[in-house]
mmCIF file of C-alpha atoms in Angstrom:
data_model
loop_
_atom_site.group_PDB
_atom_site.id
_atom_site.type_symbol
_atom_site.label_atom_id
_atom_site.label_comp_id
_atom_site.label_asym_id
_atom_site.label_seq_id
_atom_site.Cartn_x
_atom_site.Cartn_y
_atom_site.Cartn_z
ATOM 1 C CA UNK T 496 -8.934 -6.650 30.570
ATOM 2 C CA UNK T 497 -7.727 -4.411 28.261
ATOM 3 C CA UNK T 498 -7.240 -5.010 24.457
ATOM 4 C CA UNK T 499 -3.930 -5.289 23.743
ATOM 5 C CA UNK T 500 -3.474 -7.274 20.304
ATOM 6 C CA UNK T 501 -6.501 -6.770 17.316
ATOM 7 C CA UNK T 502 -5.753 -9.782 14.781
ATOM 8 C CA UNK T 503 -7.651 -9.493 11.515
ATOM 9 C CA UNK T 504 -7.740 -12.178 9.442
ATOM 10 C CA UNK T 505 -9.079 -12.182 5.906
ATOM 11 C CA UNK T 506 -7.814 -13.206 2.333
ATOM 12 C CA UNK T 507 -5.686 -10.666 0.089
ATOM 13 C CA UNK T 508 -7.661 -8.083 -0.799
ATOM 14 C CA UNK T 509 -10.717 -8.556 1.893
ATOM 15 C CA UNK T 510 -9.926 -5.548 3.376
ATOM 16 C CA UNK T 511 -7.621 -5.520 6.431
ATOM 17 C CA UNK T 512 -4.778 -3.820 5.758
ATOM 18 C CA UNK T 513 -7.194 -0.827 4.652
ATOM 19 C CA UNK T 514 -9.595 -2.024 8.267
ATOM 20 C CA UNK T 515 -6.085 -1.066 10.519
ATOM 21 C CA UNK T 516 -4.779 1.994 9.064
ATOM 22 C CA UNK T 517 -8.822 3.211 10.256
ATOM 23 C CA UNK T 518 -8.620 1.509 13.240
ATOM 24 C CA UNK T 519 -5.233 3.632 13.871
ATOM 25 C CA UNK T 520 -7.161 6.941 13.288
ATOM 26 C CA UNK T 521 -10.801 5.615 15.347
ATOM 27 C CA UNK T 522 -9.136 4.362 18.348
ATOM 28 C CA UNK T 523 -8.415 6.888 21.171
ATOM 29 C CA UNK T 524 -5.220 5.868 21.840
ATOM 30 C CA UNK T 525 -1.852 4.571 19.275
ATOM 31 C CA UNK T 526 -2.218 1.388 17.636
ATOM 32 C CA UNK T 527 0.706 -0.095 15.779
ATOM 33 C CA UNK T 528 -0.116 -1.620 12.636
ATOM 34 C CA UNK T 529 2.159 -4.555 11.620
ATOM 35 C CA UNK T 530 1.376 -7.813 8.717
ATOM 36 C CA UNK T 531 2.775 -10.324 7.403
ATOM 37 C CA UNK T 532 3.963 -8.262 4.272
ATOM 38 C CA UNK T 533 5.455 -6.583 6.275
ATOM 39 C CA UNK T 534 7.091 -9.910 7.314
ATOM 40 C CA UNK T 535 7.957 -10.728 3.985
ATOM 41 C CA UNK T 536 9.125 -7.207 2.725
ATOM 42 C CA UNK T 537 11.645 -7.828 5.662
ATOM 43 C CA UNK T 538 12.813 -11.293 4.395
ATOM 44 C CA UNK T 539 15.618 -10.914 2.258
ATOM 45 C CA UNK T 540 14.889 -11.468 -1.585
ATOM 46 C CA UNK T 541 16.542 -14.974 -1.788
ATOM 47 C CA UNK T 542 13.646 -16.258 0.573
ATOM 48 C CA UNK T 543 11.338 -15.518 -1.732
ATOM 49 C CA UNK T 544 12.723 -17.204 -4.201
ATOM 50 C CA UNK T 545 13.068 -20.890 -2.525
ATOM 51 C CA UNK T 546 11.292 -23.635 -1.211
ATOM 52 C CA UNK T 547 12.745 -23.041 2.097
ATOM 53 C CA UNK T 548 11.254 -19.494 2.168
ATOM 54 C CA UNK T 549 7.992 -18.031 0.866
ATOM 55 C CA UNK T 550 6.984 -18.317 -2.736
ATOM 56 C CA UNK T 551 3.967 -17.504 -4.546
ATOM 57 C CA UNK T 552 3.026 -19.558 -8.144
ATOM 58 C CA UNK T 553 1.555 -18.196 -11.414
ATOM 59 C CA UNK T 554 -2.186 -18.957 -9.691
ATOM 60 C CA UNK T 555 -1.411 -17.484 -7.169
ATOM 61 C CA UNK T 556 -0.985 -20.363 -4.439
ATOM 62 C CA UNK T 557 1.210 -18.944 -1.607
ATOM 63 C CA UNK T 558 3.597 -22.146 -0.099
ATOM 64 C CA UNK T 559 5.872 -21.556 2.316
ATOM 65 C CA UNK T 560 9.000 -23.520 4.100
ATOM 66 C CA UNK T 561 11.017 -24.170 7.344
ATOM 67 C CA UNK T 562 12.890 -20.983 7.166
ATOM 68 C CA UNK T 563 9.945 -18.881 6.553
ATOM 69 C CA UNK T 564 8.525 -20.968 9.746
ATOM 70 C CA UNK T 565 12.049 -19.983 11.600
ATOM 71 C CA UNK T 566 11.030 -16.354 11.179
ATOM 72 C CA UNK T 567 7.718 -16.055 11.388
ATOM 73 C CA UNK T 568 7.894 -17.600 14.684
ATOM 74 C CA UNK T 569 10.293 -15.366 15.660
ATOM 75 C CA UNK T 570 8.372 -12.470 14.423
ATOM 76 C CA UNK T 571 5.310 -13.677 16.495
ATOM 77 C CA UNK T 572 6.898 -13.457 19.291
ATOM 78 C CA UNK T 573 8.740 -9.739 18.598
ATOM 79 C CA UNK T 574 4.937 -8.187 17.941
ATOM 80 C CA UNK T 575 3.439 -10.331 21.439
ATOM 81 C CA UNK T 576 6.753 -8.626 22.920
ATOM 82 C CA UNK T 577 5.944 -5.414 21.824
ATOM 83 C CA UNK T 578 2.328 -5.776 23.096
ATOM 84 C CA UNK T 579 3.546 -6.744 26.387
ATOM 85 C CA UNK T 580 5.847 -4.100 26.588
ATOM 86 C CA UNK T 581 2.833 -2.009 26.643
ATOM 87 C CA UNK T 582 2.152 -1.062 22.947
ATOM 88 C CA UNK T 583 -1.168 -1.295 21.252
ATOM 89 C CA UNK T 584 -0.817 -3.993 18.200
ATOM 90 C CA UNK T 585 -3.423 -4.163 15.060
ATOM 91 C CA UNK T 586 -1.902 -7.384 13.439
ATOM 92 C CA UNK T 587 -2.889 -7.752 9.136
ATOM 93 C CA UNK T 588 -2.783 -11.582 8.865
ATOM 94 C CA UNK T 589 -3.476 -14.500 6.392
ATOM 95 C CA UNK T 590 -3.817 -17.376 8.293
ATOM 96 C CA UNK T 591 -2.599 -19.700 5.357
ATOM 97 C CA UNK T 592 -2.769 -23.124 7.627
ATOM 98 C CA UNK T 593 -6.181 -21.832 8.476
ATOM 99 C CA UNK T 594 -6.821 -23.199 12.143
ATOM 100 C CA UNK T 595 -3.200 -24.390 12.896
ATOM 101 C CA UNK T 596 -2.064 -20.313 11.539
ATOM 102 C CA UNK T 597 -4.484 -18.993 14.456
ATOM 103 C CA UNK T 598 -2.801 -21.536 16.776
ATOM 104 C CA UNK T 599 0.213 -20.943 16.571
ATOM 105 C CA UNK T 600 -0.592 -16.860 16.763
ATOM 106 C CA UNK T 601 -2.532 -18.359 20.264
ATOM 107 C CA UNK T 602 0.708 -19.266 21.417
ATOM 108 C CA UNK T 603 3.114 -16.266 21.083
ATOM 109 C CA UNK T 604 -0.360 -13.597 22.312
ATOM 110 C CA UNK T 605 -0.550 -16.489 25.216
ATOM 111 C CA UNK T 606 -1.786 -14.285 28.306
ATOM 112 C CA UNK T 607 -2.990 -11.042 26.508
ATOM 113 C CA UNK T 608 -5.902 -9.544 25.473
ATOM 114 C CA UNK T 609 -6.502 -10.395 21.949
ATOM 115 C CA UNK T 610 -9.818 -9.339 19.806
ATOM 116 C CA UNK T 611 -9.936 -11.966 16.874
ATOM 117 C CA UNK T 612 -11.322 -10.547 13.737
ATOM 118 C CA UNK T 613 -12.385 -12.537 10.667
ATOM 119 C CA UNK T 614 -12.309 -9.915 7.457
ATOM 120 C CA UNK T 615 -14.597 -11.545 5.050
ATOM 121 C CA UNK T 616 -15.266 -10.639 1.380
ATOM 122 C CA UNK T 617 -16.745 -12.687 -1.673
ATOM 123 C CA UNK T 618 -13.777 -14.659 -3.825
ATOM 124 C CA UNK T 619 -15.174 -12.614 -6.798
ATOM 125 C CA UNK T 620 -15.429 -9.118 -5.147
ATOM 126 C CA UNK T 621 -11.006 -9.834 -3.807
ATOM 127 C CA UNK T 622 -10.028 -10.636 -7.153
ATOM 128 C CA UNK T 623 -11.753 -7.699 -8.568
ATOM 129 C CA UNK T 624 -10.203 -5.161 -5.902
ATOM 130 C CA UNK T 625 -6.630 -7.489 -6.764
ATOM 131 C CA UNK T 626 -7.061 -6.476 -10.593
ATOM 132 C CA UNK T 627 -7.687 -3.459 -9.412
ATOM 133 C CA UNK T 628 -4.759 -2.969 -7.042
ATOM 134 C CA UNK T 629 -2.014 -4.509 -9.698
ATOM 135 C CA UNK T 630 0.147 -5.612 -7.459
ATOM 136 C CA UNK T 631 -0.749 -9.225 -6.677
ATOM 137 C CA UNK T 632 -0.544 -12.606 -8.903
ATOM 138 C CA UNK T 633 -3.979 -12.868 -10.007
ATOM 139 C CA UNK T 634 -6.047 -16.124 -8.499
ATOM 140 C CA UNK T 635 -4.643 -15.214 -4.960
ATOM 141 C CA UNK T 636 -6.962 -13.377 -3.701
ATOM 142 C CA UNK T 637 -9.860 -15.886 -4.711
ATOM 143 C CA UNK T 638 -7.782 -18.817 -3.842
ATOM 144 C CA UNK T 639 -7.537 -17.602 0.081
ATOM 145 C CA UNK T 640 -11.224 -15.734 -0.073
ATOM 146 C CA UNK T 641 -12.704 -18.297 2.271
ATOM 147 C CA UNK T 642 -9.977 -21.002 2.801
ATOM 148 C CA UNK T 643 -8.314 -18.100 5.369
ATOM 149 C CA UNK T 644 -11.519 -19.116 7.624
ATOM 150 C CA UNK T 645 -11.898 -22.518 7.966
ATOM 151 C CA UNK T 646 -11.617 -23.994 11.510
ATOM 152 C CA UNK T 647 -11.166 -20.725 13.126
ATOM 153 C CA UNK T 648 -12.697 -19.140 15.780
ATOM 154 C CA UNK T 649 -13.388 -14.868 16.119
ATOM 155 C CA UNK T 650 -14.457 -12.516 18.579
ATOM 156 C CA UNK T 651 -16.387 -10.912 15.519
ATOM 157 C CA UNK T 652 -16.088 -10.963 11.757
ATOM 158 C CA UNK T 653 -16.658 -8.428 9.360
ATOM 159 C CA UNK T 654 -17.968 -8.418 5.552
ATOM 160 C CA UNK T 655 -15.690 -5.400 3.028
ATOM 161 C CA UNK T 656 -18.335 -6.962 0.536
ATOM 162 C CA UNK T 657 -20.470 -3.436 1.063
ATOM 163 C CA UNK T 658 -19.475 -1.942 4.270
ATOM 164 C CA UNK T 659 -16.748 0.623 4.170
ATOM 165 C CA UNK T 660 -12.726 0.220 5.863
ATOM 166 C CA UNK T 661 -14.273 3.198 7.933
ATOM 167 C CA UNK T 662 -17.279 1.778 9.387
ATOM 168 C CA UNK T 663 -15.979 -2.226 9.837
ATOM 169 C CA UNK T 664 -13.516 -0.243 11.825
ATOM 170 C CA UNK T 665 -15.808 1.653 13.888
ATOM 171 C CA UNK T 666 -17.569 -1.545 14.695
ATOM 172 C CA UNK T 667 -14.293 -3.268 15.445
ATOM 173 C CA UNK T 668 -13.511 -0.268 17.857
ATOM 174 C CA UNK T 669 -16.864 -0.597 19.563
ATOM 175 C CA UNK T 670 -15.117 -3.968 21.267
ATOM 176 C CA UNK T 671 -12.299 -3.144 22.198
ATOM 177 C CA UNK T 672 -12.024 -3.502 25.862
#
């Protein structure tokens, strides 16, 4: 089978978005890059301020409600539909629900050839990147660094601690069938 979808899972500031951009540059065919941030940005602002939507606490803890889950499910099906229609898709994701999050994606992507990639980075490195970025609530990166990987199965894992995004992308691209 030909890989249609690459799912990158890692905590905030782990390097997923940089890897996705590099994958677009090194893979020979065109690939669309979508991420959970795309979904959140597409939601009405009221969803980002409600218990039913998505909330980010002062310590960086992220909580999601039932309306978020409904839109997330539709978004996942939409991403899968793009892949089924012939697009190659890189998904930049944060499995806040760990194995349950991966299971939701597995259901949506059923029948497609998917490469599951864990993007790892120690909490202290992610926290430093978070501060340098300046666009995230402090604490989110450290809280997510390990927790998003619990119970999740991968075809491949990369560690961005000492490996640049381009090299990680080359490692991943070598696994794309």
